[in-house]
PDB file of C-alpha atoms in Angstrom:
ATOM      1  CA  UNK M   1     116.674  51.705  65.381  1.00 82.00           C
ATOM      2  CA  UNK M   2     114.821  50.382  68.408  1.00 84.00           C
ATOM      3  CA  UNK M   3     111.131  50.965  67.797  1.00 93.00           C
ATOM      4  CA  UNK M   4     108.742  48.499  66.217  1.00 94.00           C
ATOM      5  CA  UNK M   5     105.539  48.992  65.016  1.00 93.00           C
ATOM      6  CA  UNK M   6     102.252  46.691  66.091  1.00 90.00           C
ATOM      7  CA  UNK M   7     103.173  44.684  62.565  1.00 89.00           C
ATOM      8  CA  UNK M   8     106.332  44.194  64.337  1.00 92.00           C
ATOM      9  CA  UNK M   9     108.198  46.002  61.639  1.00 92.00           C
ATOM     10  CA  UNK M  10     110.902  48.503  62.348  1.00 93.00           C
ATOM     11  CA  UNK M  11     109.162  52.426  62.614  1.00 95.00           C
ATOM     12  CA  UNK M  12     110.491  54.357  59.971  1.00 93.00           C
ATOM     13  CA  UNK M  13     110.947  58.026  61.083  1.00 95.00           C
ATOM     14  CA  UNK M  14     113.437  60.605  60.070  1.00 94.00           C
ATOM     15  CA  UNK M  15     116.173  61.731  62.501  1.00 94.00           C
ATOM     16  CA  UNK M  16     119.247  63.960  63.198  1.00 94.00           C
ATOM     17  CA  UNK M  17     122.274  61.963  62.353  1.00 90.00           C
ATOM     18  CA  UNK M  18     125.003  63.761  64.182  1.00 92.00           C
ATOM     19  CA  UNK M  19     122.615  63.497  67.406  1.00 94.00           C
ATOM     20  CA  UNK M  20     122.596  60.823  69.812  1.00 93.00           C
ATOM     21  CA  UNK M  21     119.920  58.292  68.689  1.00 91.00           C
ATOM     22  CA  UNK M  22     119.206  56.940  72.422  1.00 92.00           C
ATOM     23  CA  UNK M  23     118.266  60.805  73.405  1.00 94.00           C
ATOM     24  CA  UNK M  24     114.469  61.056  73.079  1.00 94.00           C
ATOM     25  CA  UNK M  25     111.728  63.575  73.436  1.00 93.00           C
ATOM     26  CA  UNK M  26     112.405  66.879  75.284  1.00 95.00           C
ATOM     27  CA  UNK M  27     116.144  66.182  75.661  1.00 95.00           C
ATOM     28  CA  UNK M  28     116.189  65.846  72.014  1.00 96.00           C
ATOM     29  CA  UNK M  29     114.147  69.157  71.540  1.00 97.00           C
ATOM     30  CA  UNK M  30     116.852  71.094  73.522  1.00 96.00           C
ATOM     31  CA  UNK M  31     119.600  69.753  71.740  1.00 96.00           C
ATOM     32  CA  UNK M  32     118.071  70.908  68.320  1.00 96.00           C
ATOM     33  CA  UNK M  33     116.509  73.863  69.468  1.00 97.00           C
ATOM     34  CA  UNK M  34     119.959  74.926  71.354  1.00 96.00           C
ATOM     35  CA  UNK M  35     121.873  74.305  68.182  1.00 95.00           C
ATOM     36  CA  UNK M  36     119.358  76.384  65.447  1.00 96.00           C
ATOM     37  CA  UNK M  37     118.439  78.914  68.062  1.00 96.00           C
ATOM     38  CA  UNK M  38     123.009  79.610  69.247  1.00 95.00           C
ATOM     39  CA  UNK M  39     123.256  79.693  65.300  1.00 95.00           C
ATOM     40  CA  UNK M  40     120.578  82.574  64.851  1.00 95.00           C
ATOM     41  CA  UNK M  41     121.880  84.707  67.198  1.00 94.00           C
ATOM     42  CA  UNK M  42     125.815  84.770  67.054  1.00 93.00           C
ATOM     43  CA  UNK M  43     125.902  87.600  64.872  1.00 93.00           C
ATOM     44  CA  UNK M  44     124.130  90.290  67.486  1.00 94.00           C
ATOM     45  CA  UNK M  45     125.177  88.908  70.911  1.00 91.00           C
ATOM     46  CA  UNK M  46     124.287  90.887  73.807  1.00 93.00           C
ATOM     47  CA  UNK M  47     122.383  93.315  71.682  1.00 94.00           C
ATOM     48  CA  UNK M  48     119.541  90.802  71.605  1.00 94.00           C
ATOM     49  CA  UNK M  49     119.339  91.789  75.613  1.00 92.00           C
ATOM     50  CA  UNK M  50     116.753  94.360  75.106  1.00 90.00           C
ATOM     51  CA  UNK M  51     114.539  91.967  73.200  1.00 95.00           C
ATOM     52  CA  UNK M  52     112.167  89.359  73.614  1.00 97.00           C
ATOM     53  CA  UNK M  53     111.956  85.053  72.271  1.00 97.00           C
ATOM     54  CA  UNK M  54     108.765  83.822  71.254  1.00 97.00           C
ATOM     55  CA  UNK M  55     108.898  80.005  71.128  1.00 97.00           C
ATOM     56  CA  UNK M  56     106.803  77.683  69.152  1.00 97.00           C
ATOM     57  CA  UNK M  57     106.594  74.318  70.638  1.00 96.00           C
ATOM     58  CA  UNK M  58     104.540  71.323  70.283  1.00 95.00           C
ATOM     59  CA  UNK M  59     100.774  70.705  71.012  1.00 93.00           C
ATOM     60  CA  UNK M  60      99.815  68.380  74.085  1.00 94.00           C
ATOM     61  CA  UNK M  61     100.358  64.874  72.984  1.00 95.00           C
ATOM     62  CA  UNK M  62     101.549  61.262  74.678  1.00 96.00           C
ATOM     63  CA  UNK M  63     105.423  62.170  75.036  1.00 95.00           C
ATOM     64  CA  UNK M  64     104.678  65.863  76.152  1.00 95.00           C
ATOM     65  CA  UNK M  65     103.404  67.418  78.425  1.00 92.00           C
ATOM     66  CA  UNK M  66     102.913  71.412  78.280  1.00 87.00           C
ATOM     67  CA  UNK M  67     103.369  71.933  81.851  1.00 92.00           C
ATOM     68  CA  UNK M  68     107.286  71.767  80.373  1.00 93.00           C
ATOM     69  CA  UNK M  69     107.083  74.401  78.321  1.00 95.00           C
ATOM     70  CA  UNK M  70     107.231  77.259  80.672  1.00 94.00           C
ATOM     71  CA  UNK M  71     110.433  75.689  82.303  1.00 95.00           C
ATOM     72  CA  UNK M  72     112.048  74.361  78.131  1.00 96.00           C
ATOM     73  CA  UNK M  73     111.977  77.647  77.248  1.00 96.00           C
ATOM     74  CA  UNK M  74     113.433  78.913  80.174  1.00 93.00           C
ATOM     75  CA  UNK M  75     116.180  76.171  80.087  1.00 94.00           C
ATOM     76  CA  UNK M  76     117.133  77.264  76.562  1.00 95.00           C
ATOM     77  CA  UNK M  77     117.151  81.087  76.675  1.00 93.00           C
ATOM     78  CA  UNK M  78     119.807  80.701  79.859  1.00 92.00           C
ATOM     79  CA  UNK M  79     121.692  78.455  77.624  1.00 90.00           C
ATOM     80  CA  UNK M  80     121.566  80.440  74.147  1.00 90.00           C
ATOM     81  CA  UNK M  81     120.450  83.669  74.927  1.00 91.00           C
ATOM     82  CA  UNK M  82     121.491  84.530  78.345  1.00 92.00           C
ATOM     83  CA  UNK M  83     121.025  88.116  77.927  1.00 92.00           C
ATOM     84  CA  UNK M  84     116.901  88.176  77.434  1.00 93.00           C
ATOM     85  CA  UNK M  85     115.393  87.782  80.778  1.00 92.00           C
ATOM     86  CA  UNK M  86     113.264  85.319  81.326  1.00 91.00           C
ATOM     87  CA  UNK M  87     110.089  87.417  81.724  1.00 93.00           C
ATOM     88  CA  UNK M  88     110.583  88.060  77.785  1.00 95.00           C
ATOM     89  CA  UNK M  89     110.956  84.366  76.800  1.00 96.00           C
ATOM     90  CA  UNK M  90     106.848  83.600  75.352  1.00 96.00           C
ATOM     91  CA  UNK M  91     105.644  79.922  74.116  1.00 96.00           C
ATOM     92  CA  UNK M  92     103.479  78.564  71.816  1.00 95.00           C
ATOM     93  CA  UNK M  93     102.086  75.421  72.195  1.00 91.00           C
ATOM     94  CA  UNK M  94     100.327  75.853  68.973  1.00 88.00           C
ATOM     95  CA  UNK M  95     101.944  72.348  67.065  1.00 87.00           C
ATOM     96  CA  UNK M  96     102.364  73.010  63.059  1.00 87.00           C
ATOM     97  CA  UNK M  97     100.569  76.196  63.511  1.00 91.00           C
ATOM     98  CA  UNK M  98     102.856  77.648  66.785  1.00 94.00           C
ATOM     99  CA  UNK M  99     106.110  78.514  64.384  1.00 95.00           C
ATOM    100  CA  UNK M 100     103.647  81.354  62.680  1.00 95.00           C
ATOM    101  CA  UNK M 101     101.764  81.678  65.577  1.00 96.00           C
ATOM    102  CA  UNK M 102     105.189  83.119  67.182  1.00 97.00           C
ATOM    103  CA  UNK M 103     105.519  85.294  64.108  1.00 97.00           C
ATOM    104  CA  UNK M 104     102.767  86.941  64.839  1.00 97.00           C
ATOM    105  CA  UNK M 105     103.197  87.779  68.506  1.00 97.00           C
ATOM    106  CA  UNK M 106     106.914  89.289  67.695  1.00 97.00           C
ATOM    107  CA  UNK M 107     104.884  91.029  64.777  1.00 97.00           C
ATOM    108  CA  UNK M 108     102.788  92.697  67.097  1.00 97.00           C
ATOM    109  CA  UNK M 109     104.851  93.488  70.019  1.00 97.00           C
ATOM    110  CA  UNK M 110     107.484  95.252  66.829  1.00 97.00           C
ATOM    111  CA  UNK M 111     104.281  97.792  65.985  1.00 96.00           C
ATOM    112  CA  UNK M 112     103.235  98.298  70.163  1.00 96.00           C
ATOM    113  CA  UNK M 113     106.954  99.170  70.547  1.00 95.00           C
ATOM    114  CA  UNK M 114     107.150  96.627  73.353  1.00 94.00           C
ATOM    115  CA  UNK M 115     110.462  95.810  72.081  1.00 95.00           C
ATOM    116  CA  UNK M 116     112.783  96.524  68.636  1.00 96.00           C
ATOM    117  CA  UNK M 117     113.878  92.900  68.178  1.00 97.00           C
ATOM    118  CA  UNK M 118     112.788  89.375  68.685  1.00 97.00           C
ATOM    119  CA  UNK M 119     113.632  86.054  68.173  1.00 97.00           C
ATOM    120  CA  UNK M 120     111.029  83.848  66.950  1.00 98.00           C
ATOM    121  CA  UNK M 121     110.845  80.383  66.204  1.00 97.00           C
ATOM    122  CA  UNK M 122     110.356  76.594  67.475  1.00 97.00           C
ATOM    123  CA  UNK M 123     111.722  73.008  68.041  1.00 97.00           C
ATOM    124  CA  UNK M 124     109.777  69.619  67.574  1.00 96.00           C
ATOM    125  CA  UNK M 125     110.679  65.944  67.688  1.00 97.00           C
ATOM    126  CA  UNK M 126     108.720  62.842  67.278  1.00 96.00           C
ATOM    127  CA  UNK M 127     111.477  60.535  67.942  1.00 96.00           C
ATOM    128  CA  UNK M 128     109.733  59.724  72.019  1.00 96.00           C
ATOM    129  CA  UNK M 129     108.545  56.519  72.418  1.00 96.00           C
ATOM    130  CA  UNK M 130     105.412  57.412  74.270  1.00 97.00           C
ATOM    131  CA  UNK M 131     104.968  59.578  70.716  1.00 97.00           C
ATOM    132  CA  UNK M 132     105.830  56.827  68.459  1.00 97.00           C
ATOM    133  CA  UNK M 133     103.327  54.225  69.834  1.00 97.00           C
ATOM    134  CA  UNK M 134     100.046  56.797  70.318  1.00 96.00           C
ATOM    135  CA  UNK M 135     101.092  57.285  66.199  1.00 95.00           C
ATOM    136  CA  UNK M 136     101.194  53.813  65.498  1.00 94.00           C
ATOM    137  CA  UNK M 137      97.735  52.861  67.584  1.00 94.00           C
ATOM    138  CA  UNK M 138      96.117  55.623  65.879  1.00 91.00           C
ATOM    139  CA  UNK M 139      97.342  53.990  62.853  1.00 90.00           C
ATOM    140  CA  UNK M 140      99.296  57.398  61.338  1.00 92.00           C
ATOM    141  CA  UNK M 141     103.166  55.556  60.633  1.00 93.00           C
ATOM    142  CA  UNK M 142     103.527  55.221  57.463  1.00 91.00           C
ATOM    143  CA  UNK M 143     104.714  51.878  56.225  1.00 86.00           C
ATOM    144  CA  UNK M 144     104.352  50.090  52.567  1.00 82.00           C
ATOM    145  CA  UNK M 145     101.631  47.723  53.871  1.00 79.00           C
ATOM    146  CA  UNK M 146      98.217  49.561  55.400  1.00 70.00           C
ATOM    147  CA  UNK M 147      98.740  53.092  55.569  1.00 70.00           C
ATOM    148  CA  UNK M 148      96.810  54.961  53.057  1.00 76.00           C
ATOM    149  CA  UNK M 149      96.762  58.637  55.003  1.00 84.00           C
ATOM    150  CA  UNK M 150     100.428  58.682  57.230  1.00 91.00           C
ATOM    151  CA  UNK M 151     103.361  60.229  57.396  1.00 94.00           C
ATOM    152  CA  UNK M 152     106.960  59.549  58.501  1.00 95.00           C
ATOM    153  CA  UNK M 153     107.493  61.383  61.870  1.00 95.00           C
ATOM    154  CA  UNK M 154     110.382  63.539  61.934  1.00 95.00           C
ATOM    155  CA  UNK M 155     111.978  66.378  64.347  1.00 96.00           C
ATOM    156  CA  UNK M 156     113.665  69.867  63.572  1.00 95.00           C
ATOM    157  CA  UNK M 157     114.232  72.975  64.593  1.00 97.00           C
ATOM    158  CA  UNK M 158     114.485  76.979  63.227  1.00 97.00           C
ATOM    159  CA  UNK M 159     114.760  80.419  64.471  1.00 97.00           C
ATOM    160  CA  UNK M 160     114.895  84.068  62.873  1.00 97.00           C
ATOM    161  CA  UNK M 161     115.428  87.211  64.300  1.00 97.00           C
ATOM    162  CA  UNK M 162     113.434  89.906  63.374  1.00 97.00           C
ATOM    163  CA  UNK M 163     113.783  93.564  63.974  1.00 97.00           C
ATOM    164  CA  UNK M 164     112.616  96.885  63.476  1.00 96.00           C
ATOM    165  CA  UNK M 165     113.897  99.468  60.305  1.00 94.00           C
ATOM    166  CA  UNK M 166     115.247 101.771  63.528  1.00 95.00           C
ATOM    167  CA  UNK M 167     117.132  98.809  65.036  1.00 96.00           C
ATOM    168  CA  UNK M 168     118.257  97.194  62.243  1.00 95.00           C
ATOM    169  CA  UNK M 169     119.819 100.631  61.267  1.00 95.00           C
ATOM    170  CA  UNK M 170     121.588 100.671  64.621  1.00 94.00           C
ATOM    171  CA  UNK M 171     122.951  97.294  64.632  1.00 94.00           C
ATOM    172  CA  UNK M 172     124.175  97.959  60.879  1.00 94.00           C
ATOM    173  CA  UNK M 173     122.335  95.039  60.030  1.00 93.00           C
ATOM    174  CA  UNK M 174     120.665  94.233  56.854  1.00 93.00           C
ATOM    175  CA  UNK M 175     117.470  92.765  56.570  1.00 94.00           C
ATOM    176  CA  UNK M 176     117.410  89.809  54.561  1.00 94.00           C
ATOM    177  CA  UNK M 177     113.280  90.005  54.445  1.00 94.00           C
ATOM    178  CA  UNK M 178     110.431  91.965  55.118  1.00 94.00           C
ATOM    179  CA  UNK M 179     107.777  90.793  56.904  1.00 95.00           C
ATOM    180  CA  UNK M 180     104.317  92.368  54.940  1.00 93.00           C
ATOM    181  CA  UNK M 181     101.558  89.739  56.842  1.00 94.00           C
ATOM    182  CA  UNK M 182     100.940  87.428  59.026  1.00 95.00           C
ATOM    183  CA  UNK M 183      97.736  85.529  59.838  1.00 95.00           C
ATOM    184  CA  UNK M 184      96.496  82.735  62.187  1.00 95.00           C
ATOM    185  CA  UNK M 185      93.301  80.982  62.324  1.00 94.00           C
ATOM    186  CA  UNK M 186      91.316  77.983  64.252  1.00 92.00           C
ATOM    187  CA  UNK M 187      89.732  75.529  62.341  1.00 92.00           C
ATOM    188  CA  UNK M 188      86.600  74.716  62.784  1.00 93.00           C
ATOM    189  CA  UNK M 189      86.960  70.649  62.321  1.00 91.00           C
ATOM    190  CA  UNK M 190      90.499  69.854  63.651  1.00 88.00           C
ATOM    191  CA  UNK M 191      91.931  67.023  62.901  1.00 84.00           C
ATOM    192  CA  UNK M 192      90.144  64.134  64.866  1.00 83.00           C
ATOM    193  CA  UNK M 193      87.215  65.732  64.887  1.00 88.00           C
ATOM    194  CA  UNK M 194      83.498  64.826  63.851  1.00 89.00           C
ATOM    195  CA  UNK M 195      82.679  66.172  60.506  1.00 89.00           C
ATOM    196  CA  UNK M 196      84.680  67.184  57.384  1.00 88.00           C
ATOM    197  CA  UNK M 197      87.010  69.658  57.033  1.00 89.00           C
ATOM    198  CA  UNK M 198      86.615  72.426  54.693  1.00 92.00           C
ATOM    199  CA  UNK M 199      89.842  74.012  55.305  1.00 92.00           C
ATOM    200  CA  UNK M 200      88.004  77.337  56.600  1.00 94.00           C
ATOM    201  CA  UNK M 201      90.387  78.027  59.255  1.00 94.00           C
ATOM    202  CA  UNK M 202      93.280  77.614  56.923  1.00 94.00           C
ATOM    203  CA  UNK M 203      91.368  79.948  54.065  1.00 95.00           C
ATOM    204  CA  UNK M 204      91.035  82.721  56.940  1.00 95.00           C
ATOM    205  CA  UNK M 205      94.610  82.044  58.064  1.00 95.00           C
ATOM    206  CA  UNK M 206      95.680  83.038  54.205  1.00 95.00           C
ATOM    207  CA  UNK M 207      93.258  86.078  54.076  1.00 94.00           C
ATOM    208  CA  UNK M 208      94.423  87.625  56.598  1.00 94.00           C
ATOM    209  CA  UNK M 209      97.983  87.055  55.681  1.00 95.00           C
ATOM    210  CA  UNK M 210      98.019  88.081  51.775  1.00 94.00           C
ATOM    211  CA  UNK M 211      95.487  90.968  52.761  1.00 92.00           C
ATOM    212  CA  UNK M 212      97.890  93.725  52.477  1.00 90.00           C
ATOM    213  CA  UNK M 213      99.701  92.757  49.445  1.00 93.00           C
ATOM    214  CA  UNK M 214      99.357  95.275  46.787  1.00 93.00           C
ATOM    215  CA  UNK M 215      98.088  93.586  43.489  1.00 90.00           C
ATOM    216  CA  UNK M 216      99.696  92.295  40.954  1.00 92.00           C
ATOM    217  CA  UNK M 217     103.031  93.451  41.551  1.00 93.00           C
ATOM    218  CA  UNK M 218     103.168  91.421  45.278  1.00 92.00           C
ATOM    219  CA  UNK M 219     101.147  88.214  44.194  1.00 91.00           C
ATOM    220  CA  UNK M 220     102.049  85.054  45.903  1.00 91.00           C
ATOM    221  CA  UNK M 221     104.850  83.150  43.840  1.00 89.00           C
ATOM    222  CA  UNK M 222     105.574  80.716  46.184  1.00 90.00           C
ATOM    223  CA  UNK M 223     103.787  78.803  48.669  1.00 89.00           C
ATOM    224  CA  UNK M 224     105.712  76.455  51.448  1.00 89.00           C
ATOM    225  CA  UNK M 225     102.913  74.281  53.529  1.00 86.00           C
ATOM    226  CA  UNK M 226     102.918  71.286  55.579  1.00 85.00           C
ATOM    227  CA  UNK M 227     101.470  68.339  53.599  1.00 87.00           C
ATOM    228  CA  UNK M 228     102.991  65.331  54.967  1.00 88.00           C
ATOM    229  CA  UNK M 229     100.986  62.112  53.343  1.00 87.00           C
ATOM    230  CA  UNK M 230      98.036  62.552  55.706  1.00 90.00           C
ATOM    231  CA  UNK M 231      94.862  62.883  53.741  1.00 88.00           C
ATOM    232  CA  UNK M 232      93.535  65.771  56.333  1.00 88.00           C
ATOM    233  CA  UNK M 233      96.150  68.592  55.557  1.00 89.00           C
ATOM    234  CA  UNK M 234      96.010  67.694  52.068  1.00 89.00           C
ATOM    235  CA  UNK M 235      92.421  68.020  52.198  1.00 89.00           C
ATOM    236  CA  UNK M 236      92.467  71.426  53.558  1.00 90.00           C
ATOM    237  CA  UNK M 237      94.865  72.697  51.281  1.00 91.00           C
ATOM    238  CA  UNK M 238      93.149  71.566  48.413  1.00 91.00           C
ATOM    239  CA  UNK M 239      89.708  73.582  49.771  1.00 90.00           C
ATOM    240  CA  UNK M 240      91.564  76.828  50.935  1.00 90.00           C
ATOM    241  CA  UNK M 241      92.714  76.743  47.119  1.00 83.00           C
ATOM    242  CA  UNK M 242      89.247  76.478  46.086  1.00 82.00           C
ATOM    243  CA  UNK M 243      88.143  79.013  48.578  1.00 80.00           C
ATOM    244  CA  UNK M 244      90.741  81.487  47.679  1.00 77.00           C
TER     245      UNK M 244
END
């Protein structure tokens, strides 16, 4: 409602209703993440003491900085999950990649027995106006006059916790999933970049995550991704698909 782009039309972007639309940024990253993050882990309380939070947050851009994310996370984990200390509260600055990223970590620390439950997940917002304009120079905003590869910037927030069989058994909890793969990868081209992207990060990524599945009673039925208008992530999709 108060940003407007170098056509001088208004920015569209998408944003949390019930939130205070003057709040921008990191403030409005704690509110979200607070809420999502309170909501995940009412059900097991102080039991989530003897655990650990691995937080996905955004990449270094105009807006933030991720000097903050050290003291964020901190910030939140007093507020929502008091219990974990803060030398068990992990970030990942990792942008669209950091939420699975996370998943990963917890993953791993679950097998080394470094802990029997985690909380993983991550907070964004776009709605900073330091954010807003680098998007708009760079010519990413989508609008209905000149913007043939953009998207609609938007902010959310989600957490999980995930456990061990032994811990879950404890807690008398049941699973609602089960976690078979995870896999993470750096692309070659990034987006920016010189050269054309081939989506060979992405296509290890998936390897490495549907590697295990026993075939063809655990093939891939659905697939959730982040295409959002810009021609680079639907590019790589569209190779890893080929690839794969």
């Amino acid at each position: 409602p108060y940003m407007i782009d170098h056509r001088g039309d208004p920015m569209r972007v998408t944003m949390d209703r019930h939130m205070d639309e003057d709040l921008q940024g990191e403030a409005r990253m704690q509110v979200l993440a607070q809420s999502a993050l309170t909501e995940a882990c009412e059900p097991f309380g102080p039991a989530l003491g003897a655990g650990a939070i691995f937080l996905a947050l955004p990449e270094p851009r105009p807006g933030w900085d991720a000097g903050r994310a050290r003291p964020f996370a901190q910030a939140l984990s007093r507020t929502a999950v008091p219990d974990v200390p803060p030398e068990r509260v992990y970030t990942l600055a990792h942008g669209h990649a950091a939420g699975l990223a996370a998943m990963q970590k917890a993953v791993e620390a679950l097998k080394a027995k470094s802990c029997e439950v985690a909380v993983v997940g991550g907070v964004d917002s776009y709605v900073d106006a330091d954010t807003l304009e680098s998007f708009d120079d760079a010519g990413r905003l989508h609008n209905d006059k000149d913007s043939r590869s953009s998207f609609v910037p938007g902010e959310g927030a989600g957490f999980c916790v995930i456990a061990t069989h032994s811990w879950c058994r404890g807690q008398r909890a049941s699973p609602l999933a089960r976690i078979i793969g995870v896999g993470t990868a750096n692309e070659p081209v990034p987006f920016g970049a010189e050269g054309i992207c081939l989506g060979e990060g992405l296509s290890r990524a998936v390897r490495d995550a549907t590697g295990g599945l026993r075939l063809p009673e655990q093939k891939v039925g659905e697939t959730y991704c982040d295409i959002n208008g810009e021609r680079y992530r639907t590019e790589a999709v569209s190779y890893t698909h080929l690839t794969l």
